Amino acid sequence: MGQVNRRKVLLGGLAAVTATAASAALPSWANARTTAAAPPIRDPFQLGIASGDPLPDSVVLWTRLAPSPLNPDGLGGMPDATYAVDWEIANDEAFSSIVQRGSANAVSASGHSVHIEPTGLQPAREYFYRFKSSGYVSPVGRTRTAPAAGAAVNQLKYCFSSCQHWEEGYYHAYKGIVADDPDLVLFLGDYIYEKKSGRTAQERNPRSLAFTEDVTTLAQYRARHAQHKTDADLQAAHAIAPWIVVFDDHEVMNNWNGTTAPATAARKAAGFQAFYENTPIRSTAKPNGASIQLYRQLMWGNLARFHMLDTRQYRSAQVPDPSGDAGPACADMRSTSRSILGATEEAWLLKQFESHPATWDFLGQQVFFATRDSDGNKATCESNDSWQGYEASRNRIQQGWVDRKVANPVVLTGDVHRHWAADLRLDYFNHSSPVIGSELVTTSVTSNSDNASPPDAAWNANNPHVKYCKGERGYVRVTTTPSQTRADFMTTSDTSVYDPASVVIKNDRSYVIQAGKPGLQQV
Amino acid sequence: MKRSKLRRIAGSGLVMAAVGALLTGGAIEASAAASGTVKTAGDPLNVRRAPTASATAVKTVANGATVTIDCQINGASVTGTYGTSTLWDYVPALGGYISDTYVFTNSDTRIAPDCGVGSGSGQCADACAGEAQYRGSDSHFLVYDTNSDGYSAVVAYWLKGGAGPFYVWNSGGEGTKVDKAVSVPHGTWLFYKVCVANYTTAKPDLKSCSDGITDYAA
């Protein structure tokens, strides 16, 4: 209960600060000449604050100045000038005990975003942070550093989410995540959508985009990110814990790399830049044109290791999926010359598997990992966009962790807009092939699964390694200890209904995985 | 004990800290007013509801008048006394926009911030078949239908926190005005567009929309 009370107080305090800043600083523009180098602005903290990529001695602190966040020019109402952004890290939310402070410049070329990377923080510690700029004080965020390298850790609680199409619902999932008060949040892709909702049931969409064009330019990507960032529940979830974020395809374009019509370099560069500007990710991931170093590893003492993967940027071209019943060509899907990670990232991941500094290895990534085969016939293929479409690549990773004696691998997945839980096998067509790990797939925050029907008995018989599927909105809550990992599949009430008082968050299904004993056990 | 202490901090300490920081920040300091002098060939100058000569003239201002300019915005191109420009000046006292090409400001560059600064703003859609103004002082939308095209004029607006769009309709037909108070939290932004559409209580199919502008409730 203490945790919950503290959290509620924190968020209540944030609201008070913001309201005060806004009302006390009403400018009198009629009396202001604004030809100065940095013209006066209104409260620029309309996109909230965030922290991310925690290390034992550091965590990224993020904000982006945008007093008019929905402006279609993507500049958020910021004049073309440099603004100083002061930051503070404190031991307490009242900021009576300041640990570090500093100042950074927010410049137009970076969309007036700042990424602070303090060093010298204490491991396994809760900190509070805030920003000040142009006389305004940001909301207060709470963050946490990772435990020291090798430190014994009793428990880690984290949540993971994905796929939050703006139009298709309200972000109830983040109400649940805030209530869960996790140490960490993982986001596994589709933070924004580059295009309008394509769902048939348009009448179920409670929100509309401020501009409806498909985004292709940096200005548009910035404006689209900004609209997503105006969501109060998303802001609150960022303010409660550090996030570890990866993108999937919609941060650039549907299936942007791997189809026969990939995104242009200019479009990728624009998408990556806006992604960087809007996420609490380290400067090691600052894009270089149409290239970005997204994949990385993060440690949580001796308890957990996160391999955050990039299955989009380096993948071989997707195998065409012709209309009709034929399906994509299995010979191509299984070609050993193809990879979903690319040779460099595959080698990096396999190299990570050679050491075993933590009990649990979580592979945080985008697309479905286990095979899902409708007809049970190995001669036909499906799901060309997933790891199934890059079967040899997946075999190398799976065999890689088996050969390197990775004891407790768990794959974390987004993308598919439904909860799934599955065990992993070296051969998915041999139903007695030993279980070598598990996969936890989070449903979407909002993106719809209107046309998806639940697996039927025949499907389940062909896929006995798949334990669970739920086509509702939500997220997954994970509690990891040295002896077990527990996954709670959380669902939300109807995301088309705004009324906060009516939101219900439910634990639909739970599984545990025992350390040293692969396989999901339903709780 | 811990709980009550934290409540006290949240209830007053943080707020006071914020106010103190604001006072030291000095973001919004008054300086010389942005003003200009209307200069035409002698005729009065039209004041437009939105920054384009296609928008309805809401009144006129005399040659030689001094005007206080709250903000400026790029709109439709006009050729006037001082050349050709897309820049328009918003003059709250006149309730609309005048082309900067008829205003002597002693400057070739902008002298006021981008429009959407809380003192009012206007937009028009579909060659100004629909027009709308936001009045920040009491948070009202004024929605005008200026064309017998069979469509309603409608404002779509979004608010801080992620809610919206909300709609303000004028389905009264050509020449009518709807004046409606909208609830926007004190001091916060709203982003709005004016469009034309067929009236519906469901989500409308917006036929044509202005680019949109951010403004603020007083």
XYZ file of C-alpha atoms in Angstrom:
741
model
C 0.000 0.000 0.000
C 2.833 2.382 0.747
C 3.927 2.177 -2.853
C 0.472 2.929 -4.139
C -0.017 5.905 -1.874
C 3.298 7.381 -2.834
C 2.517 6.995 -6.499
C -0.860 8.660 -6.196
C 0.681 11.534 -4.306
C 3.340 11.914 -6.944
C 0.848 12.143 -9.742
C -1.417 14.476 -7.830
C 1.539 16.725 -7.273
C 2.338 16.753 -10.959
C -1.060 18.029 -11.867
C -0.792 20.828 -9.357
C 2.565 21.948 -10.696
C 1.423 21.983 -14.264
C -1.743 23.906 -13.543
C 0.133 26.508 -11.560
C 2.747 27.003 -14.234
C 0.109 27.490 -16.869
C -2.044 29.934 -14.987
C 0.658 32.016 -13.359
C 2.453 32.678 -16.607
C -0.206 33.952 -18.937
C 1.752 36.116 -21.301
C 0.646 39.483 -22.461
C 1.696 39.143 -26.052
C 0.308 42.532 -26.987
C 3.087 44.085 -25.001
C 5.831 41.771 -26.127
C 8.207 42.269 -28.969
C 9.595 38.923 -29.891
C 12.544 39.597 -32.131
C 14.871 38.491 -29.338
C 17.083 35.448 -29.849
C 14.808 33.205 -27.799
C 11.298 34.668 -27.837
C 9.006 34.026 -24.872
C 6.984 30.842 -25.015
C 4.100 29.315 -23.154
C 4.479 26.248 -20.929
C 6.589 24.023 -23.176
C 6.151 20.768 -21.227
C 3.038 19.613 -23.069
C 4.574 16.290 -24.128
C 5.484 15.287 -20.605
C 8.775 13.898 -19.403
C 10.350 10.455 -19.543
C 13.347 8.404 -18.497
C 14.850 5.314 -20.016
C 17.616 2.789 -20.613
C 18.672 2.535 -16.957
C 22.254 1.544 -16.133
C 23.717 1.040 -12.647
C 25.046 4.598 -12.630
C 22.868 6.393 -15.163
C 19.441 6.766 -16.671
C 18.386 8.871 -19.649
C 16.175 11.849 -18.816
C 14.047 13.133 -21.656
C 11.751 15.963 -22.536
C 10.800 17.897 -25.646
C 9.644 21.486 -25.618
C 6.322 21.936 -27.415
C 3.898 24.561 -26.102
C 1.610 23.989 -29.122
C 2.101 20.258 -29.628
C -0.313 19.678 -32.516
C 0.996 22.352 -34.849
C 1.204 20.733 -38.273
C 4.705 22.093 -38.913
C 6.005 19.667 -36.292
C 7.792 22.418 -34.397
C 5.389 22.290 -31.474
C 5.016 26.037 -31.390
C 8.717 26.553 -30.687
C 10.433 29.533 -32.310
C 13.571 28.781 -34.304
C 15.893 29.538 -31.415
C 17.922 27.745 -28.775
C 16.373 27.340 -25.324
C 18.231 26.383 -22.160
C 16.688 23.440 -20.324
C 17.773 23.011 -16.713
C 17.428 19.601 -15.134
C 17.529 18.296 -11.598
C 17.759 14.838 -10.075
C 16.745 14.457 -6.458
C 16.394 11.780 -3.829
C 12.906 12.963 -2.990
C 9.934 14.187 -4.934
C 9.963 17.515 -3.088
C 13.500 18.111 -4.440
C 14.825 18.976 -1.014
C 17.801 16.690 -1.583
C 19.262 17.411 -5.005
C 21.709 14.826 -6.316
C 22.715 16.409 -9.606
C 21.688 19.323 -11.739
C 22.753 20.737 -15.045
C 21.643 22.521 -18.156
C 21.331 21.521 -21.795
C 20.384 23.365 -24.940
C 17.212 22.441 -26.781
C 17.689 23.267 -30.437
C 15.347 23.343 -33.372
C 17.373 20.750 -35.309
C 16.514 18.197 -32.595
C 12.880 19.229 -32.409
C 13.757 20.980 -29.133
C 14.181 17.579 -27.471
C 16.783 16.940 -24.807
C 18.361 13.645 -23.760
C 20.247 14.014 -20.486
C 22.633 11.156 -19.663
C 23.851 11.763 -16.116
C 26.573 9.546 -14.677
C 27.641 8.767 -11.149
C 24.223 7.819 -9.842
C 23.894 5.072 -7.239
C 22.736 1.625 -8.428
C 19.300 0.179 -7.665
C 17.985 3.531 -6.561
C 14.807 5.463 -7.064
C 15.302 9.061 -8.171
C 13.052 11.970 -9.032
C 13.749 14.397 -11.848
C 12.300 17.498 -13.462
C 13.170 20.144 -15.994
C 12.889 23.912 -16.143
C 12.866 26.091 -19.199
C 11.797 29.661 -19.873
C 10.533 29.928 -16.327
C 8.301 26.861 -16.498
C 8.758 23.744 -14.406
C 7.996 20.353 -15.896
C 5.998 17.610 -14.254
C 8.053 15.474 -11.863
C 9.145 12.049 -13.010
C 10.264 9.095 -10.968
C 12.938 6.817 -12.282
C 15.266 4.072 -11.173
C 18.808 2.945 -11.822
C 19.661 -0.667 -12.580
C 21.270 -2.777 -9.863
C 25.063 -2.959 -9.814
C 26.668 -5.430 -12.182
C 26.368 -8.897 -10.695
C 24.372 -7.713 -7.689
C 21.902 -10.142 -6.192
C 18.335 -9.022 -6.939
C 15.301 -10.510 -5.268
C 12.688 -9.288 -7.687
C 12.073 -7.234 -10.795
C 8.585 -6.157 -11.826
C 8.163 -4.819 -15.318
C 5.346 -4.287 -17.786
C 5.492 -4.405 -21.549
C 3.196 -2.956 -24.190
C 2.996 -2.290 -27.928
C 0.851 -0.943 -30.750
C -1.013 2.228 -29.773
C -2.881 3.540 -32.795
C -4.135 6.967 -31.776
C -7.516 6.738 -33.416
C -8.431 3.240 -32.305
C -8.787 3.828 -28.601
C -7.866 5.464 -25.336
C -4.747 4.304 -23.572
C -6.415 2.478 -20.660
C -3.502 0.055 -20.561
C -1.337 2.817 -19.126
C -3.787 3.342 -16.281
C -3.111 -0.285 -15.436
C 0.642 0.090 -15.763
C 0.671 3.159 -13.524
C -1.394 1.276 -10.930
C 1.009 -1.674 -11.107
C 3.897 0.637 -10.195
C 6.560 -1.357 -12.086
C 10.332 -0.949 -11.839
C 10.567 -0.793 -15.612
C 8.426 -0.592 -18.745
C 9.351 -2.136 -22.075
C 7.777 -0.868 -25.273
C 8.044 -3.276 -28.188
C 7.036 -1.186 -31.177
C 4.373 0.804 -33.013
C 4.508 3.788 -30.679
C 2.905 5.825 -33.464
C 1.171 4.903 -36.695
C 2.167 6.605 -39.890
C -1.327 6.308 -41.335
C -4.981 6.546 -40.497
C -6.818 3.659 -38.971
C -7.683 1.111 -41.620
C -10.150 -0.836 -39.535
C -13.543 -1.641 -41.021
C -15.345 -0.736 -37.804
C -14.401 2.950 -38.026
C -17.355 3.795 -35.795
C -15.456 2.143 -32.950
C -12.615 4.664 -33.193
C -13.097 7.266 -30.450
C -10.360 9.663 -31.583
C -9.234 11.255 -34.829
C -5.831 12.446 -35.931
C -5.224 16.182 -36.051
C -3.933 15.737 -39.583
C -4.808 12.691 -41.591
C -2.126 12.457 -44.263
C 0.274 9.492 -44.241
C 3.407 10.840 -42.615
C 6.492 10.959 -44.821
C 8.413 14.084 -43.770
C 10.251 14.913 -40.557
C 7.707 17.651 -39.814
C 4.875 15.142 -40.113
C 6.599 12.446 -38.041
C 7.263 15.026 -35.326
C 3.662 16.217 -35.339
C 2.321 12.640 -35.283
C 4.592 11.671 -32.363
C 3.516 14.820 -30.567
C -0.150 13.966 -30.859
C 0.428 10.523 -29.346
C 2.482 12.154 -26.592
C -0.390 14.426 -25.564
C -2.179 11.440 -24.027
C -2.345 11.949 -20.271
C -2.170 8.228 -19.452
C 0.884 7.723 -21.649
C 2.564 10.693 -19.985
C 1.754 9.305 -16.551
C 3.230 5.910 -17.451
C 6.434 7.585 -18.611
C 6.562 9.595 -15.387
C 6.324 6.523 -13.156
C 9.272 4.388 -14.328
C 12.114 4.202 -16.852
C 11.207 2.778 -20.242
C 13.208 0.684 -22.668
C 11.818 1.391 -26.119
C 12.257 -0.225 -29.511
C 10.391 0.563 -32.695
C 8.630 -1.789 -35.080
C 7.443 -0.827 -38.543
C 4.798 1.873 -38.074
C 7.288 4.360 -36.646
C 8.363 4.571 -40.304
C 5.875 2.778 -42.583
C 3.976 -0.484 -42.635
C 6.557 -3.250 -43.307
C 9.073 -0.568 -44.203
C 12.037 -2.818 -44.702
C 11.623 -6.172 -46.254
C 8.851 -5.753 -48.747
C 9.427 -5.226 -52.422
C 8.672 -1.520 -51.914
C 10.747 -0.490 -48.884
C 10.668 3.009 -47.447
C 13.049 5.453 -49.072
C 16.211 6.413 -47.217
C 14.804 9.907 -46.723
C 11.631 8.557 -45.147
C 13.554 6.201 -42.875
C 15.831 9.051 -41.825
C 12.823 11.213 -40.977
C 11.112 8.414 -39.049
C 14.268 7.517 -37.096
C 14.993 11.138 -36.235
C 11.479 11.752 -34.903
C 11.608 8.436 -32.996
C 14.870 9.472 -31.363
C 13.584 12.938 -30.541
C 10.507 11.487 -28.835
C 11.926 8.575 -26.834
C 14.146 8.373 -23.740
C 16.798 6.422 -25.595
C 20.572 6.853 -25.311
C 22.618 9.031 -27.614
C 24.265 5.821 -28.860
C 20.988 5.439 -30.762
C 21.090 8.885 -32.297
C 20.351 8.228 -35.963
C 22.874 8.735 -38.683
C 20.640 9.466 -41.645
C 18.773 6.293 -42.597
C 20.694 4.211 -40.068
C 20.100 3.814 -36.330
C 21.757 1.635 -33.667
C 18.611 0.386 -31.971
C 19.569 -3.077 -30.720
C 21.255 -3.135 -27.338
C 21.598 -5.004 -24.056
C 20.574 -3.938 -20.572
C 21.289 -5.755 -17.308
C 19.338 -6.005 -14.079
C 21.971 -7.286 -11.642
C 22.348 -11.041 -11.673
C 18.620 -11.501 -12.197
C 17.822 -10.451 -15.735
C 19.414 -9.509 -19.017
C 17.427 -7.751 -21.739
C 18.447 -8.218 -25.361
C 16.522 -5.492 -27.154
C 16.405 -6.452 -30.805
C 15.837 -4.764 -34.139
C 14.035 -7.156 -36.476
C 13.175 -4.453 -39.046
C 16.238 -2.561 -40.145
C 18.508 -5.368 -41.336
C 16.064 -8.081 -42.384
C 16.235 -9.786 -45.749
C 13.421 -8.882 -48.118
C 10.156 -10.462 -47.064
C 9.032 -13.487 -49.084
C 6.039 -12.472 -51.210
C 2.707 -13.765 -49.956
C 0.545 -14.242 -53.038
C -3.201 -13.945 -52.738
C -5.087 -17.229 -52.668
C -4.268 -20.388 -50.791
C -0.728 -21.015 -51.984
C 1.004 -18.983 -49.253
C 4.579 -17.757 -49.387
C 7.171 -20.144 -50.804
C 8.503 -22.390 -48.027
C 11.863 -22.842 -49.737
C 12.405 -19.099 -49.563
C 10.998 -18.733 -46.035
C 13.506 -21.389 -44.891
C 16.474 -20.276 -46.953
C 19.582 -20.311 -44.772
C 20.906 -17.242 -46.550
C 18.121 -15.059 -45.183
C 18.051 -13.338 -41.794
C 15.589 -11.259 -39.812
C 18.361 -9.661 -37.746
C 21.087 -9.412 -40.358
C 24.481 -11.075 -39.967
C 25.972 -8.484 -37.603
C 23.102 -8.421 -35.121
C 22.757 -12.222 -35.224
C 26.456 -12.593 -34.412
C 26.137 -9.995 -31.633
C 23.205 -11.845 -30.061
C 24.902 -15.230 -30.274
C 27.995 -13.708 -28.685
C 25.844 -12.436 -25.792
C 24.619 -15.980 -25.246
C 28.184 -17.146 -24.499
C 28.138 -15.517 -21.077
C 25.581 -16.101 -18.351
C 25.644 -13.148 -15.995
C 21.940 -13.343 -15.134
C 19.340 -15.981 -14.383
C 16.880 -14.810 -17.047
C 17.500 -13.792 -20.650
C 14.644 -11.714 -22.050
C 14.656 -11.075 -25.784
C 12.608 -7.886 -26.203
C 11.614 -7.614 -29.834
C 8.865 -6.951 -32.323
C 7.372 -9.864 -34.279
C 6.002 -13.325 -33.499
C 8.804 -15.774 -32.743
C 7.186 -19.226 -32.447
C 5.674 -20.950 -35.453
C 1.917 -20.702 -35.870
C 0.841 -23.150 -38.522
C -2.850 -23.422 -39.324
C -2.924 -26.707 -41.200
C -0.108 -28.588 -39.489
C 1.387 -29.260 -42.908
C 5.081 -28.502 -43.024
C 4.957 -28.238 -46.812
C 2.867 -25.052 -46.691
C 3.948 -21.776 -45.125
C 2.429 -18.589 -43.672
C 3.298 -15.459 -41.670
C 6.040 -14.088 -43.894
C 6.457 -10.954 -41.717
C 7.331 -12.872 -38.529
C 10.340 -14.981 -37.478
C 8.510 -17.819 -39.216
C 9.324 -16.065 -42.485
C 12.996 -16.240 -41.528
C 13.038 -19.759 -40.173
C 16.761 -20.433 -40.590
C 17.522 -17.203 -38.762
C 15.278 -18.264 -35.901
C 16.835 -21.743 -35.885
C 20.283 -20.190 -35.532
C 19.126 -18.119 -32.547
C 17.284 -20.995 -30.858
C 20.061 -23.519 -31.477
C 22.471 -20.797 -30.429
C 21.007 -20.442 -26.970
C 20.698 -24.209 -26.562
C 24.340 -24.766 -27.582
C 25.528 -21.913 -25.353
C 23.522 -23.208 -22.420
C 21.314 -20.192 -21.913
C 19.209 -21.597 -19.092
C 16.111 -19.400 -19.106
C 15.395 -17.635 -22.384
C 12.078 -15.812 -22.693
C 11.067 -14.009 -25.875
C 8.915 -10.867 -25.462
C 6.855 -9.810 -28.475
C 4.430 -7.137 -29.673
C 3.017 -6.441 -33.156
C 0.054 -8.794 -33.420
C -2.678 -7.029 -31.380
C -3.536 -10.119 -29.360
C -2.146 -11.704 -26.211
C -0.389 -14.983 -26.865
C 1.665 -17.349 -24.740
C 3.711 -20.115 -26.312
C 6.490 -22.549 -25.577
C 9.445 -22.657 -27.935
C 10.763 -25.764 -29.680
C 13.558 -26.519 -32.098
C 10.967 -28.307 -34.265
C 7.410 -26.980 -34.097
C 6.052 -29.834 -36.207
C 7.363 -32.454 -33.797
C 5.050 -32.080 -30.840
C 7.358 -34.012 -28.561
C 10.377 -31.869 -29.385
C 11.689 -30.572 -26.047
C 10.675 -27.133 -24.833
C 13.674 -24.791 -24.978
C 12.115 -21.515 -23.846
C 8.902 -19.536 -23.891
C 7.369 -16.570 -25.657
C 5.124 -13.926 -24.094
C 3.251 -11.779 -26.609
C 1.504 -8.618 -25.475
C -1.666 -7.481 -27.132
C -1.997 -3.883 -28.308
C -2.691 -0.848 -26.194
C -5.345 0.203 -28.732
C -4.691 -1.208 -32.215
C -7.600 -3.380 -33.226
C -7.955 -7.095 -33.852
C -11.532 -6.799 -35.141
C -11.128 -9.385 -37.870
C -9.191 -11.963 -35.888
C -11.068 -15.018 -34.718
C -9.771 -17.083 -31.816
C -7.921 -20.285 -32.655
C -10.276 -23.245 -33.000
C -9.751 -26.777 -31.772
C -8.136 -27.954 -35.016
C -5.712 -25.034 -34.952
C -4.835 -25.715 -31.346
C -4.256 -29.374 -32.140
C -1.744 -28.354 -34.781
C -0.023 -25.940 -32.390
C 0.107 -27.563 -28.964
C 3.023 -25.331 -27.981
C 0.648 -22.318 -28.125
C -1.109 -22.053 -24.784
C -3.168 -18.903 -24.899
C -4.657 -16.274 -27.202
C -6.825 -13.309 -26.249
C -8.046 -10.649 -28.652
C -8.592 -7.815 -26.196
C -6.589 -4.693 -25.462
C -4.046 -4.617 -22.648
C -0.443 -5.271 -21.666
C 1.657 -7.883 -19.893
C 2.960 -7.564 -16.336
C 6.000 -9.654 -15.456
C 7.353 -10.419 -12.014
C 10.747 -12.086 -12.059
C 12.599 -13.626 -9.137
C 15.615 -15.941 -8.991
C 13.268 -18.918 -8.902
C 10.488 -18.013 -11.343
C 9.069 -15.583 -13.857
C 5.381 -14.861 -13.638
C 3.514 -13.281 -16.549
C 0.110 -11.689 -15.912
C -1.796 -11.066 -19.130
C -3.768 -7.899 -18.427
C -6.835 -6.800 -20.367
C -8.682 -3.502 -20.288
C -12.297 -2.514 -20.625
C -13.476 -1.035 -23.937
C -10.859 1.459 -25.153
C -13.490 3.337 -27.146
C -15.050 4.532 -23.878
C -13.233 7.482 -22.317
C -14.865 7.752 -18.879
C -11.918 7.148 -16.527
C -14.251 6.034 -13.754
C -15.519 3.155 -15.862
C -12.115 1.759 -16.833
C -11.573 -1.793 -15.613
C -8.193 -3.529 -15.777
C -8.328 -7.287 -15.431
C -5.760 -10.031 -15.010
C -7.114 -12.409 -17.642
C -4.572 -15.208 -17.405
C -1.257 -15.885 -15.680
C 1.620 -18.251 -16.309
C 4.808 -18.984 -14.459
C 8.094 -20.280 -15.777
C 10.317 -22.003 -13.224
C 14.011 -21.193 -13.435
C 15.877 -24.140 -14.917
C 12.666 -25.821 -16.039
C 11.531 -24.485 -19.425
C 7.861 -24.205 -20.203
C 4.763 -22.241 -19.260
C 2.661 -23.382 -16.330
C -0.765 -21.817 -16.042
C -1.447 -20.299 -12.650
C 3.116 9.462 9.208
C 4.879 8.967 5.940
C 1.655 9.217 4.077
C 0.514 12.472 5.641
C 3.914 14.046 5.150
C 3.908 13.184 1.488
C 0.439 14.571 1.081
C 1.536 17.864 2.510
C 4.458 18.003 0.101
C 2.295 17.238 -2.852
C -0.382 19.647 -1.813
C 1.757 22.709 -1.281
C 5.500 22.165 -1.469
C 5.710 21.342 -5.131
C 3.323 24.067 -6.090
C 5.269 26.675 -4.200
C 8.494 25.431 -5.737
C 6.978 25.846 -9.148
C 5.807 29.359 -8.477
C 9.187 30.351 -7.118
C 10.918 29.016 -10.200
C 8.518 30.890 -12.422
C 9.333 34.161 -10.768
C 13.023 33.654 -11.346
C 12.598 32.431 -14.878
C 11.301 35.659 -16.312
C 10.047 34.078 -19.506
C 7.362 36.561 -20.303
C 8.754 40.015 -19.906
C 6.887 42.950 -21.294
C 8.709 45.161 -23.728
C 7.648 47.641 -26.375
C 4.200 46.915 -27.815
C 4.061 45.629 -31.357
C 2.171 48.276 -33.225
C 1.801 49.584 -36.724
C 0.132 52.255 -38.799
C -2.370 51.461 -41.533
C -1.261 52.901 -44.875
C -3.502 52.619 -47.914
C -4.065 54.821 -50.962
C -6.713 56.486 -48.829
C -9.513 53.923 -48.652
C -10.322 52.103 -45.430
C -8.654 48.691 -45.066
C -10.716 45.518 -44.699
C -10.356 43.521 -41.502
C -10.803 39.815 -42.311
C -12.097 36.973 -40.194
C -9.217 34.749 -41.315
C -5.837 35.554 -42.898
C -6.966 35.626 -46.517
C -8.732 38.143 -48.731
C -11.323 35.409 -49.387
C -12.489 35.592 -45.790
C -15.420 37.749 -44.751
C -14.604 41.383 -44.002
C -15.777 41.942 -40.437
C -15.139 45.680 -40.429
C -12.794 48.291 -41.839
C -10.033 50.364 -40.348
C -9.194 53.862 -41.533
C -6.037 54.837 -43.348
C -3.589 56.270 -40.835
C -5.002 54.384 -37.849
C -2.584 52.966 -35.316
C -3.161 49.271 -34.573
C -1.825 46.969 -31.858
C -0.645 43.695 -33.340
C -0.897 40.646 -31.109
C 0.479 38.091 -33.500
C 1.288 37.384 -37.123
C 0.636 34.441 -39.407
C 1.263 33.412 -42.981
C -1.905 33.285 -45.057
C -2.899 34.128 -48.587
C -0.637 36.398 -50.607
C -1.613 40.065 -50.928
C -0.033 42.951 -52.806
C -0.406 46.222 -50.940
C 1.296 49.496 -50.170
C 4.538 47.886 -49.067
C 4.793 45.118 -51.672
C 3.651 41.505 -51.824
C 3.532 39.239 -48.786
C 1.683 36.339 -47.210
C 2.006 37.880 -43.747
C -1.147 38.903 -41.880
C -1.416 40.804 -38.608
C -4.012 39.902 -35.984
C -5.512 42.941 -34.255
C -7.725 41.890 -31.322
C -9.304 45.341 -31.043
C -10.608 44.943 -34.585
C -11.571 41.299 -34.186
C -9.647 40.053 -37.189
C -6.683 40.118 -39.512
C -5.250 42.816 -41.767
C -2.685 42.245 -44.481
C 0.779 43.259 -43.286
C 1.405 44.796 -46.722
C -0.809 47.735 -45.699
C 0.800 48.238 -42.291
C 3.869 50.314 -41.567
C 5.743 48.486 -38.784
C 9.192 49.906 -39.375
C 10.372 46.343 -39.969
C 10.598 43.977 -42.907
C 10.645 41.026 -40.544
C 8.068 39.764 -38.130
C 7.409 41.915 -35.121
C 5.012 39.668 -33.178
C 4.797 35.966 -32.356
C 3.005 33.367 -34.438
C -0.748 33.566 -34.047
C -2.407 31.323 -31.542
C -1.352 33.297 -28.488
C -4.611 33.413 -26.575
C -6.066 36.678 -27.767
C -8.085 35.139 -30.581
C -7.618 33.606 -33.982
C -9.523 32.687 -37.105
C -9.503 30.006 -39.762
C -11.362 29.406 -42.973
C -11.951 26.306 -45.057
C -12.927 25.485 -48.622
C -12.375 28.990 -50.036
C -13.974 30.308 -46.859
C -17.286 28.505 -47.334
C -16.830 27.823 -43.629
C -15.193 30.239 -41.217
C -14.496 30.078 -37.509
C -13.008 32.213 -34.814
C -11.823 31.215 -31.373
C -12.195 33.817 -28.673
C -9.780 32.944 -25.890
C -11.019 35.532 -23.407
C -14.166 33.537 -22.641
C -13.448 30.387 -24.696
C -16.101 30.690 -27.357
C -16.159 29.389 -30.893
C -17.926 31.458 -33.530
C -18.734 29.301 -36.529
C -19.944 30.878 -39.775
C -21.521 29.356 -42.854
C -20.880 31.673 -45.796
C -21.862 29.479 -48.727
C -25.024 27.783 -49.962
C -23.095 24.601 -50.747
C -25.430 22.377 -48.747
C -22.746 21.554 -46.198
C -22.550 22.603 -42.588
C -19.552 24.464 -41.259
C -17.925 22.635 -38.368
C -15.032 23.195 -36.018
C -13.051 20.149 -34.876
C -10.878 20.732 -31.829
C -8.464 18.770 -29.684
C -7.441 19.387 -26.044
C -4.524 18.781 -23.719
C -4.576 15.266 -22.318
C -5.486 13.513 -25.544
C -9.233 14.073 -25.739
C -10.884 14.961 -28.992
C -11.780 15.853 -31.510
C -14.852 17.624 -30.269
C -17.104 19.429 -32.713
C -18.969 22.729 -32.919
C -21.510 22.693 -35.733
C -23.218 25.421 -37.683
C -25.977 23.777 -39.686
C -28.032 26.953 -40.078
C -27.146 27.512 -43.701
C -25.582 30.377 -45.593
C -25.167 33.612 -43.694
C -25.662 32.146 -40.219
C -23.451 32.191 -37.159
C -23.208 29.859 -34.187
C -21.677 31.219 -30.991
C -20.860 28.452 -28.554
C -18.949 28.329 -25.286
C -16.540 25.407 -25.093
C -14.927 24.033 -21.992
C -11.175 24.406 -22.207
C -9.164 24.291 -18.985
C -7.879 27.702 -17.933
C -4.586 28.572 -19.581
C -4.317 25.407 -21.656
C -4.082 24.923 -25.392
C -6.551 23.746 -27.936
C -5.856 22.913 -31.570
C -8.692 23.497 -34.004
C -9.631 23.330 -37.646
C -12.696 24.551 -39.432
C -14.148 22.242 -42.051
C -17.275 21.706 -44.123
C -19.231 18.480 -43.714
C -22.639 16.898 -43.637
C -24.077 17.221 -40.154
C -24.072 14.044 -38.099
C -24.099 13.127 -34.439
C -21.574 10.425 -35.260
C -18.033 11.029 -36.453
C -18.319 13.371 -39.460
C -16.755 12.879 -42.844
C -14.896 16.186 -43.080
C -14.920 17.386 -46.679
C -12.399 20.158 -46.456
C -10.475 21.583 -43.541
C -8.214 24.494 -42.739
C -4.646 23.635 -41.734
C -5.463 24.180 -38.101
C -4.060 26.419 -35.404
C -3.235 26.173 -31.722
C -4.774 28.770 -29.451
C -5.162 29.182 -25.702
C -8.010 29.682 -23.264
C -7.498 32.637 -20.969
